[in-house]
Coordinates of C-alpha atoms in Angstrom, one line a residue:
M1 CA -1.9 -24.1 5.2
S2 CA -4.7 -24.3 2.6
P3 CA -4.1 -25.8 -0.8
L4 CA -4.5 -22.3 -2.3
Q5 CA -1.8 -20.8 -0.1
A6 CA 0.4 -23.8 -0.8
G7 CA 0.2 -23.0 -4.5
F8 CA 1.2 -19.3 -3.9
P9 CA 3.6 -19.3 -1.0
D10 CA 4.9 -15.7 -1.7
L11 CA 1.4 -14.2 -2.0
R12 CA 0.4 -12.5 1.3
I13 CA -2.3 -9.9 1.4
V14 CA -3.6 -8.2 4.5
H15 CA -6.8 -6.2 5.3
A16 CA -6.4 -2.5 5.7
D17 CA -7.3 -2.6 9.4
D18 CA -4.6 -5.1 10.1
L19 CA -2.0 -3.1 8.1
A20 CA -3.0 0.0 10.0
K21 CA -2.4 -1.7 13.3
L22 CA 1.1 -2.7 12.1
F23 CA 1.7 1.0 11.5
G24 CA 0.4 2.0 14.9
Y25 CA -3.1 3.2 14.0
A26 CA -6.2 1.8 15.8
R27 CA -7.7 0.9 12.5
A28 CA -7.8 2.2 8.9
T29 CA -8.6 5.8 9.6
S30 CA -8.2 8.8 7.4
G31 CA -4.8 9.4 8.9
F32 CA -3.7 5.9 7.8
R33 CA -5.1 6.4 4.3
R34 CA -3.3 9.8 4.1
F35 CA -0.1 8.0 5.1
C36 CA -0.6 5.4 2.4
A37 CA -1.4 8.0 -0.2
E38 CA 1.7 10.1 0.6
N39 CA 3.9 7.0 0.4
C40 CA 2.3 5.5 -2.7
I41 CA 1.0 2.5 -0.9
T42 CA -2.0 1.3 -2.7
P43 CA -4.5 -1.6 -2.2
V44 CA -4.6 -4.5 -4.5
P45 CA -6.6 -3.5 -7.6
G46 CA -10.1 -4.8 -7.5
R47 CA -9.7 -6.2 -4.0
G48 CA -11.0 -3.2 -2.0
P49 CA -9.2 -2.8 1.4
Y50 CA -6.5 -5.5 0.9
F51 CA -2.8 -4.8 0.5
D52 CA 0.0 -6.9 -0.9
L53 CA 2.6 -7.1 1.9
K54 CA 5.4 -7.5 -0.6
L55 CA 4.5 -4.3 -2.4
V56 CA 4.0 -2.4 0.9
R57 CA 7.5 -3.5 2.0
H58 CA 9.0 -2.4 -1.3
R59 CA 7.3 1.0 -1.0
L60 CA 8.6 1.5 2.5
D61 CA 12.1 0.5 1.4
V62 CA 11.9 3.1 -1.4
V63 CA 10.7 5.8 0.9
Q64 CA 13.5 5.1 3.3
G65 CA 16.1 5.1 0.5
L66 CA 16.9 1.4 1.0
A67 CA 15.8 0.4 -2.5
P68 CA 15.6 2.3 -5.8
A69 CA 12.3 3.2 -7.3
A70 CA 11.5 1.5 -10.5
P71 CA 13.7 3.2 -13.2
D72 CA 10.9 3.1 -15.8
A73 CA 8.2 4.6 -13.5
A74 CA 6.7 7.6 -15.2
K75 CA 6.1 10.8 -13.2
P76 CA 2.5 10.8 -12.1
S77 CA 0.1 13.1 -13.8
L78 CA -1.0 16.3 -12.0
V79 CA -4.4 14.7 -11.3
E80 CA -2.7 11.6 -9.7
Q81 CA -0.5 13.9 -7.6
R82 CA -3.5 15.8 -6.4
R83 CA -5.3 12.6 -5.6
R84 CA -2.3 11.3 -3.6
R85 CA -2.1 14.6 -1.8
L86 CA -5.8 14.6 -0.9
G87 CA -5.7 11.0 0.0
S88 CA -8.4 9.9 -2.5
H89 CA -8.1 7.0 -5.0

């Protein structure tokens, strides 16, 4: 374990291709990106194709009804809804 990882034991990020493989995709294809957009799974801001595994797990729990969504989460704007539907960021 690197000293950086030792300082942040709960911080785990994964590349989009590796996450896609966990979900059964060959790599981060448009189908994978659509799946992420539909389920509000977003990459780490400013880190390109990297995802925080803790946030991915939370979103999956919310989608499956295993965890409540954040109570103060505002309804996304119509533009944001369209972007999610079309799979663009």
